[in-house]
Every structure is written in C-alpha cells, then in structure tokens.
C-alpha cells in the first residue's frame, strides 16, 4: 500500500448524508439525471444528457455490459425452516455441473447434502461452505431458473421490492452477459438515443464485463485500510476493447470509463503496465496513491460513505476535490447512490492532494 494511502484511514471517507437524498426510484427519463462536472477545482452543475458536450470526437467510452440476475429467493429447508438466499456468483452451468455461490440467511445453517425448496418451485442441494457463502447445486439451467423464479435484488438502501419498472430500469440498455447481482449504475443514465448521439459525434464505444457482487455495498470496517480484505469479482476485457483503447491513446483521445466497475476491469487488466485482454478474478483495491494506467476520465454515481468506491474516486480525482464535490452535491440536493445523479471526473492521480 502506498505512502499516500497511509495518510488516510477509514474515517477520512465518511460523510453525513440526509436520508432524503438517497434516491428510492429512478427518474422517468434515463438521461434526466443531473451531472456534477469536476474539472480540476471547478465544479459545474449540468444535465446528464449534456455529457456529450464534455466529450470529444476520438474519445472512447468503455461500458460494463453485465446483466443483473434475478438472484434473490425465498425458500424452505427440509426441516421446514425458512431461508432467504442471494446468488452471488454462478460457478458453472453445464450438463455436468450447475452450481452457484450464495449468501444465506436462516435461523440455522443448512447442512451439506440437504435440499432447499426455492420459490416453491424447484429444489437445490447444499454443497460445501466457501467462507461466508454456500455452494448450491441447481437441477437445470441456472439462468433460466433465476429469470423464471427469482426476484431482482435491489440495493439494501432502497426501501421497496423490485417492481416491473425496476426490472427495466435497474438494467443498462446495453446489458448482454448475465452474472451480476448489482447494476453498473453509471450506465443506467444512458439510453439508446444518447449512445447514438455519441457515435454520431465520433465518440467510440467499447465494452468490458465485470459481474458486480453484493460486496460492492459493504462498507470497509477496518480503520487501517491495509487490513481490509477486498471482495472478489470476475471480469473480462475483450481483444477488440484492448485494440480500441490502444487506438484511442495513439490518436490522443481520452479513455472514459462509464462506472467504477468498468474502471476496475480496465485497471485490473493493466497491472502489468499495459492493458491486456483476458478474463480473471480481481481483488484490486484502489486507494489514494494508486497511479491509474489506462483510464483518463470517469463517469460515476455518488457512493456510500466508508465504501471502497469512495476511496477509488478519491484516488482518481484527488481526495480534497472529491470531498468538495460531495459537499457541493449535498448542499445542492443531488440524488445519491444507484438511482441517483452522476459525476464526471478527470484523472489527477499523478498529483498530490493530501
């Protein structure tokens, strides 16, 4: 961990947020959100649809094309005890093996080999424990069963169960690869018309996949950041995205990550110094002092206090600038978290704002 990071502790990333600023529902129009443009020390209030005016022909927008699974279930153990279950990750889904890792809430933990009836529709078999998760074996195609019987898992700070509107709006319009249990929320602000306007201007589009885990909502609980164990997430960076990044850089354009998940995928695949195609698990924990290798600009929502994402954006744009931006957003009644407003940030990780 860098010397810069050692200047910070968990409490440095805390802030007071009125509950009234936590967005409970999405706006009717995806592009109607506000955009706080952080350009050096200057803060400018904009509309999200105007983000295109802050991008140039030859820039590259990189999106996370993951699809949120209907990963939440209620079920009953063979003993009659009730459980709540959230699929965290699909491990395998072929004729030989169909298994997931899942969080389980129950009065008593289910035993290996026992069965659980989910959604009063099908049985899964409990396998081994893996840390805080249970391995569950499904009887047939996992994605079909989740889509048919599961419920969309909204974040814990949203106080209503997912309805038909959420099932549409808690997915990006470009989602392609099922596997996440939380949305890459910066992408929720884009509709097809805005994507087309970007392309018409000469802005290129590329995609990575990172399956967002439930750990994204977990606050860091160790005051010493060096003691935090980062949750693991699976990602892939395709060859054509690497080529697009290289061409953009060579032509003097900017690589703009749409969301912290796109950022984590790109930076995780850049740890050798240059962006490389491939798939892997990442536990990359980005804190102040990290020098970004690929991403030049970031579009992101407003994040939870004491979260790893607060640390990431502080590393990217500068700790003091992010504190000032959040204070401005609270004072000007911006909407926070998954269904909230957005920010546009520029990489200043080569500077020292400690």
PDB file of N, CA, C and O in Angstrom, residues 228-275:
ATOM      1  N   UNK A 228      -8.034  -4.182   5.193  1.00  0.00           N
ATOM      2  CA  UNK A 228      -9.283  -4.538   4.500  1.00  0.00           C
ATOM      3  C   UNK A 228      -9.054  -5.649   3.477  1.00  0.00           C
ATOM      4  O   UNK A 228      -8.093  -5.607   2.698  1.00  0.00           O
ATOM      5  N   UNK A 229      -9.952  -6.645   3.481  1.00  0.00           N
ATOM      6  CA  UNK A 229      -9.931  -7.717   2.505  1.00  0.00           C
ATOM      7  C   UNK A 229     -10.952  -7.408   1.413  1.00  0.00           C
ATOM      8  O   UNK A 229     -12.154  -7.451   1.646  1.00  0.00           O
ATOM      9  N   UNK A 230     -10.479  -7.095   0.222  1.00  0.00           N
ATOM     10  CA  UNK A 230     -11.352  -6.712  -0.881  1.00  0.00           C
ATOM     11  C   UNK A 230     -12.125  -7.924  -1.388  1.00  0.00           C
ATOM     12  O   UNK A 230     -11.577  -9.020  -1.508  1.00  0.00           O
ATOM     13  N   UNK A 231     -13.419  -7.717  -1.707  1.00  0.00           N
ATOM     14  CA  UNK A 231     -14.218  -8.797  -2.280  1.00  0.00           C
ATOM     15  C   UNK A 231     -13.762  -9.071  -3.708  1.00  0.00           C
ATOM     16  O   UNK A 231     -13.205  -8.213  -4.388  1.00  0.00           O
ATOM     17  N   UNK A 232     -14.004 -10.290  -4.169  1.00  0.00           N
ATOM     18  CA  UNK A 232     -13.569 -10.728  -5.486  1.00  0.00           C
ATOM     19  C   UNK A 232     -14.698 -10.595  -6.502  1.00  0.00           C
ATOM     20  O   UNK A 232     -15.861 -10.891  -6.196  1.00  0.00           O
ATOM     21  N   UNK A 233     -14.353 -10.142  -7.703  1.00  0.00           N
ATOM     22  CA  UNK A 233     -15.325 -10.045  -8.797  1.00  0.00           C
ATOM     23  C   UNK A 233     -14.666 -10.541 -10.085  1.00  0.00           C
ATOM     24  O   UNK A 233     -13.477 -10.322 -10.315  1.00  0.00           O
ATOM     25  N   UNK A 234     -15.455 -11.197 -10.935  1.00  0.00           N
ATOM     26  CA  UNK A 234     -14.948 -11.735 -12.192  1.00  0.00           C
ATOM     27  C   UNK A 234     -15.111 -10.715 -13.294  1.00  0.00           C
ATOM     28  O   UNK A 234     -16.130 -10.035 -13.388  1.00  0.00           O
ATOM     29  N   UNK A 235     -14.086 -10.606 -14.158  1.00  0.00           N
ATOM     30  CA  UNK A 235     -14.164  -9.649 -15.258  1.00  0.00           C
ATOM     31  C   UNK A 235     -13.540 -10.256 -16.503  1.00  0.00           C
ATOM     32  O   UNK A 235     -12.764 -11.224 -16.448  1.00  0.00           O
ATOM     33  N   UNK A 236     -13.867  -9.664 -17.648  1.00  0.00           N
ATOM     34  CA  UNK A 236     -13.193  -9.982 -18.900  1.00  0.00           C
ATOM     35  C   UNK A 236     -13.031  -8.711 -19.715  1.00  0.00           C
ATOM     36  O   UNK A 236     -13.904  -7.839 -19.724  1.00  0.00           O
ATOM     37  N   UNK A 237     -11.890  -8.592 -20.357  1.00  0.00           N
ATOM     38  CA  UNK A 237     -11.601  -7.492 -21.277  1.00  0.00           C
ATOM     39  C   UNK A 237     -11.329  -8.110 -22.644  1.00  0.00           C
ATOM     40  O   UNK A 237     -10.340  -8.827 -22.811  1.00  0.00           O
ATOM     41  N   UNK A 238     -12.194  -7.862 -23.640  1.00  0.00           N
ATOM     42  CA  UNK A 238     -12.020  -8.487 -24.946  1.00  0.00           C
ATOM     43  C   UNK A 238     -10.867  -7.870 -25.742  1.00  0.00           C
ATOM     44  O   UNK A 238     -10.446  -6.731 -25.490  1.00  0.00           O
ATOM     45  N   UNK A 239     -10.402  -8.623 -26.729  1.00  0.00           N
ATOM     46  CA  UNK A 239      -9.330  -8.140 -27.602  1.00  0.00           C
ATOM     47  C   UNK A 239      -9.711  -6.835 -28.302  1.00  0.00           C
ATOM     48  O   UNK A 239      -8.879  -5.930 -28.437  1.00  0.00           O
ATOM     49  N   UNK A 240     -10.986  -6.755 -28.775  1.00  0.00           N
ATOM     50  CA  UNK A 240     -11.360  -5.561 -29.532  1.00  0.00           C
ATOM     51  C   UNK A 240     -11.400  -4.324 -28.646  1.00  0.00           C
ATOM     52  O   UNK A 240     -11.171  -3.200 -29.118  1.00  0.00           O
ATOM     53  N   UNK A 241     -11.660  -4.497 -27.346  1.00  0.00           N
ATOM     54  CA  UNK A 241     -11.606  -3.352 -26.430  1.00  0.00           C
ATOM     55  C   UNK A 241     -10.168  -2.900 -26.212  1.00  0.00           C
ATOM     56  O   UNK A 241      -9.886  -1.694 -26.166  1.00  0.00           O
ATOM     57  N   UNK A 242      -9.259  -3.863 -26.079  1.00  0.00           N
ATOM     58  CA  UNK A 242      -7.841  -3.502 -25.965  1.00  0.00           C
ATOM     59  C   UNK A 242      -7.393  -2.732 -27.204  1.00  0.00           C
ATOM     60  O   UNK A 242      -6.727  -1.695 -27.108  1.00  0.00           O
ATOM     61  N   UNK A 243      -7.793  -3.210 -28.373  1.00  0.00           N
ATOM     62  CA  UNK A 243      -7.424  -2.521 -29.620  1.00  0.00           C
ATOM     63  C   UNK A 243      -8.003  -1.110 -29.668  1.00  0.00           C
ATOM     64  O   UNK A 243      -7.331  -0.164 -30.095  1.00  0.00           O
ATOM     65  N   UNK A 244      -9.253  -0.959 -29.202  1.00  0.00           N
ATOM     66  CA  UNK A 244      -9.889   0.359 -29.199  1.00  0.00           C
ATOM     67  C   UNK A 244      -9.179   1.311 -28.248  1.00  0.00           C
ATOM     68  O   UNK A 244      -8.989   2.499 -28.555  1.00  0.00           O
ATOM     69  N   UNK A 245      -8.778   0.808 -27.085  1.00  0.00           N
ATOM     70  CA  UNK A 245      -8.036   1.640 -26.132  1.00  0.00           C
ATOM     71  C   UNK A 245      -6.703   2.069 -26.736  1.00  0.00           C
ATOM     72  O   UNK A 245      -6.309   3.247 -26.662  1.00  0.00           O
ATOM     73  N   UNK A 246      -5.995   1.126 -27.334  1.00  0.00           N
ATOM     74  CA  UNK A 246      -4.689   1.450 -27.914  1.00  0.00           C
ATOM     75  C   UNK A 246      -4.823   2.486 -29.035  1.00  0.00           C
ATOM     76  O   UNK A 246      -4.021   3.430 -29.115  1.00  0.00           O
ATOM     77  N   UNK A 247      -5.837   2.323 -29.886  1.00  0.00           N
ATOM     78  CA  UNK A 247      -6.044   3.275 -30.979  1.00  0.00           C
ATOM     79  C   UNK A 247      -6.410   4.649 -30.450  1.00  0.00           C
ATOM     80  O   UNK A 247      -5.946   5.680 -30.985  1.00  0.00           O
ATOM     81  N   UNK A 248      -7.230   4.691 -29.408  1.00  0.00           N
ATOM     82  CA  UNK A 248      -7.626   5.967 -28.803  1.00  0.00           C
ATOM     83  C   UNK A 248      -6.419   6.688 -28.226  1.00  0.00           C
ATOM     84  O   UNK A 248      -6.225   7.892 -28.454  1.00  0.00           O
ATOM     85  N   UNK A 249      -5.608   5.966 -27.476  1.00  0.00           N
ATOM     86  CA  UNK A 249      -4.421   6.570 -26.870  1.00  0.00           C
ATOM     87  C   UNK A 249      -3.467   7.077 -27.950  1.00  0.00           C
ATOM     88  O   UNK A 249      -2.915   8.187 -27.846  1.00  0.00           O
ATOM     89  N   UNK A 250      -3.273   6.263 -28.996  1.00  0.00           N
ATOM     90  CA  UNK A 250      -2.338   6.631 -30.050  1.00  0.00           C
ATOM     91  C   UNK A 250      -2.772   7.897 -30.780  1.00  0.00           C
ATOM     92  O   UNK A 250      -1.932   8.685 -31.244  1.00  0.00           O
ATOM     93  N   UNK A 251      -4.098   8.090 -30.862  1.00  0.00           N
ATOM     94  CA  UNK A 251      -4.629   9.264 -31.571  1.00  0.00           C
ATOM     95  C   UNK A 251      -4.823  10.473 -30.660  1.00  0.00           C
ATOM     96  O   UNK A 251      -5.302  11.518 -31.112  1.00  0.00           O
ATOM     97  N   UNK A 252      -4.467  10.339 -29.381  1.00  0.00           N
ATOM     98  CA  UNK A 252      -4.586  11.458 -28.452  1.00  0.00           C
ATOM     99  C   UNK A 252      -5.951  11.615 -27.822  1.00  0.00           C
ATOM    100  O   UNK A 252      -6.224  12.644 -27.193  1.00  0.00           O
ATOM    101  N   UNK A 253      -6.815  10.607 -27.980  1.00  0.00           N
ATOM    102  CA  UNK A 253      -8.139  10.656 -27.363  1.00  0.00           C
ATOM    103  C   UNK A 253      -8.102  10.219 -25.911  1.00  0.00           C
ATOM    104  O   UNK A 253      -7.078   9.747 -25.398  1.00  0.00           O
ATOM    105  N   UNK A 254      -9.241  10.377 -25.239  1.00  0.00           N
ATOM    106  CA  UNK A 254      -9.369  10.019 -23.830  1.00  0.00           C
ATOM    107  C   UNK A 254     -10.160   8.727 -23.669  1.00  0.00           C
ATOM    108  O   UNK A 254     -11.175   8.525 -24.344  1.00  0.00           O
ATOM    109  N   UNK A 255      -9.692   7.873 -22.765  1.00  0.00           N
ATOM    110  CA  UNK A 255     -10.429   6.666 -22.391  1.00  0.00           C
ATOM    111  C   UNK A 255     -11.306   7.019 -21.202  1.00  0.00           C
ATOM    112  O   UNK A 255     -10.810   7.390 -20.131  1.00  0.00           O
ATOM    113  N   UNK A 256     -12.619   6.913 -21.400  1.00  0.00           N
ATOM    114  CA  UNK A 256     -13.599   7.327 -20.396  1.00  0.00           C
ATOM    115  C   UNK A 256     -14.309   6.080 -19.883  1.00  0.00           C
ATOM    116  O   UNK A 256     -15.064   5.432 -20.622  1.00  0.00           O
ATOM    117  N   UNK A 257     -14.080   5.719 -18.634  1.00  0.00           N
ATOM    118  CA  UNK A 257     -14.758   4.575 -18.026  1.00  0.00           C
ATOM    119  C   UNK A 257     -16.148   5.003 -17.579  1.00  0.00           C
ATOM    120  O   UNK A 257     -16.298   6.007 -16.869  1.00  0.00           O
ATOM    121  N   UNK A 258     -17.158   4.264 -18.007  1.00  0.00           N
ATOM    122  CA  UNK A 258     -18.521   4.510 -17.553  1.00  0.00           C
ATOM    123  C   UNK A 258     -18.752   3.615 -16.340  1.00  0.00           C
ATOM    124  O   UNK A 258     -19.084   2.442 -16.460  1.00  0.00           O
ATOM    125  N   UNK A 259     -18.492   4.176 -15.172  1.00  0.00           N
ATOM    126  CA  UNK A 259     -18.704   3.454 -13.921  1.00  0.00           C
ATOM    127  C   UNK A 259     -17.422   2.893 -13.333  1.00  0.00           C
ATOM    128  O   UNK A 259     -16.438   2.606 -14.033  1.00  0.00           O
ATOM    129  N   UNK A 260     -17.444   2.727 -12.033  1.00  0.00           N
ATOM    130  CA  UNK A 260     -16.285   2.185 -11.319  1.00  0.00           C
ATOM    131  C   UNK A 260     -16.038   0.728 -11.676  1.00  0.00           C
ATOM    132  O   UNK A 260     -14.907   0.242 -11.550  1.00  0.00           O
ATOM    133  N   UNK A 261     -17.061   0.002 -12.123  1.00  0.00           N
ATOM    134  CA  UNK A 261     -16.847  -1.400 -12.491  1.00  0.00           C
ATOM    135  C   UNK A 261     -16.071  -1.497 -13.798  1.00  0.00           C
ATOM    136  O   UNK A 261     -15.180  -2.346 -13.944  1.00  0.00           O
ATOM    137  N   UNK A 262     -16.391  -0.637 -14.770  1.00  0.00           N
ATOM    138  CA  UNK A 262     -15.578  -0.585 -15.982  1.00  0.00           C
ATOM    139  C   UNK A 262     -14.144  -0.198 -15.634  1.00  0.00           C
ATOM    140  O   UNK A 262     -13.174  -0.737 -16.176  1.00  0.00           O
ATOM    141  N   UNK A 263     -14.020   0.776 -14.728  1.00  0.00           N
ATOM    142  CA  UNK A 263     -12.706   1.209 -14.269  1.00  0.00           C
ATOM    143  C   UNK A 263     -11.924   0.040 -13.660  1.00  0.00           C
ATOM    144  O   UNK A 263     -10.745  -0.186 -14.001  1.00  0.00           O
ATOM    145  N   UNK A 264     -12.545  -0.735 -12.775  1.00  0.00           N
ATOM    146  CA  UNK A 264     -11.846  -1.831 -12.101  1.00  0.00           C
ATOM    147  C   UNK A 264     -11.426  -2.894 -13.099  1.00  0.00           C
ATOM    148  O   UNK A 264     -10.339  -3.474 -12.984  1.00  0.00           O
ATOM    149  N   UNK A 265     -12.288  -3.175 -14.096  1.00  0.00           N
ATOM    150  CA  UNK A 265     -11.920  -4.161 -15.113  1.00  0.00           C
ATOM    151  C   UNK A 265     -10.706  -3.681 -15.902  1.00  0.00           C
ATOM    152  O   UNK A 265      -9.741  -4.432 -16.103  1.00  0.00           O
ATOM    153  N   UNK A 266     -10.746  -2.440 -16.376  1.00  0.00           N
ATOM    154  CA  UNK A 266      -9.649  -1.915 -17.183  1.00  0.00           C
ATOM    155  C   UNK A 266      -8.350  -1.840 -16.380  1.00  0.00           C
ATOM    156  O   UNK A 266      -7.273  -2.228 -16.866  1.00  0.00           O
ATOM    157  N   UNK A 267      -8.424  -1.348 -15.150  1.00  0.00           N
ATOM    158  CA  UNK A 267      -7.211  -1.215 -14.354  1.00  0.00           C
ATOM    159  C   UNK A 267      -6.697  -2.573 -13.885  1.00  0.00           C
ATOM    160  O   UNK A 267      -5.476  -2.785 -13.802  1.00  0.00           O
ATOM    161  N   UNK A 268      -7.605  -3.506 -13.620  1.00  0.00           N
ATOM    162  CA  UNK A 268      -7.167  -4.849 -13.236  1.00  0.00           C
ATOM    163  C   UNK A 268      -6.417  -5.518 -14.372  1.00  0.00           C
ATOM    164  O   UNK A 268      -5.439  -6.256 -14.149  1.00  0.00           O
ATOM    165  N   UNK A 269      -6.854  -5.269 -15.599  1.00  0.00           N
ATOM    166  CA  UNK A 269      -6.216  -5.854 -16.768  1.00  0.00           C
ATOM    167  C   UNK A 269      -4.984  -5.070 -17.209  1.00  0.00           C
ATOM    168  O   UNK A 269      -4.355  -5.419 -18.211  1.00  0.00           O
ATOM    169  N   UNK A 270      -4.635  -4.019 -16.467  1.00  0.00           N
ATOM    170  CA  UNK A 270      -3.492  -3.171 -16.806  1.00  0.00           C
ATOM    171  C   UNK A 270      -2.363  -3.279 -15.785  1.00  0.00           C
ATOM    172  O   UNK A 270      -1.429  -2.464 -15.802  1.00  0.00           O
ATOM    173  N   UNK A 271      -2.420  -4.268 -14.898  1.00  0.00           N
ATOM    174  CA  UNK A 271      -1.463  -4.317 -13.799  1.00  0.00           C
ATOM    175  C   UNK A 271      -0.042  -4.608 -14.258  1.00  0.00           C
ATOM    176  O   UNK A 271       0.922  -4.338 -13.536  1.00  0.00           O
ATOM    177  N   UNK A 272       0.110  -5.161 -15.473  1.00  0.00           N
ATOM    178  CA  UNK A 272       1.462  -5.379 -15.996  1.00  0.00           C
ATOM    179  C   UNK A 272       2.059  -4.086 -16.534  1.00  0.00           C
ATOM    180  O   UNK A 272       3.239  -4.047 -16.907  1.00  0.00           O
ATOM    181  N   UNK A 273       1.251  -3.034 -16.605  1.00  0.00           N
ATOM    182  CA  UNK A 273       1.693  -1.755 -17.149  1.00  0.00           C
ATOM    183  C   UNK A 273       0.975  -1.383 -18.418  1.00  0.00           C
ATOM    184  O   UNK A 273       0.806  -0.213 -18.721  1.00  0.00           O
ATOM    185  N   UNK A 274       0.549  -2.389 -19.188  1.00  0.00           N
ATOM    186  CA  UNK A 274      -0.224  -2.164 -20.409  1.00  0.00           C
ATOM    187  C   UNK A 274      -1.497  -2.995 -20.335  1.00  0.00           C
ATOM    188  O   UNK A 274      -1.531  -4.072 -19.731  1.00  0.00           O
ATOM    189  N   UNK A 275      -2.570  -2.500 -20.943  1.00  0.00           N
ATOM    190  CA  UNK A 275      -3.841  -3.203 -20.936  1.00  0.00           C
ATOM    191  C   UNK A 275      -3.721  -4.496 -21.728  1.00  0.00           C
ATOM    192  O   UNK A 275      -3.253  -4.492 -22.874  1.00  0.00           O
TER     193      UNK A 275
END
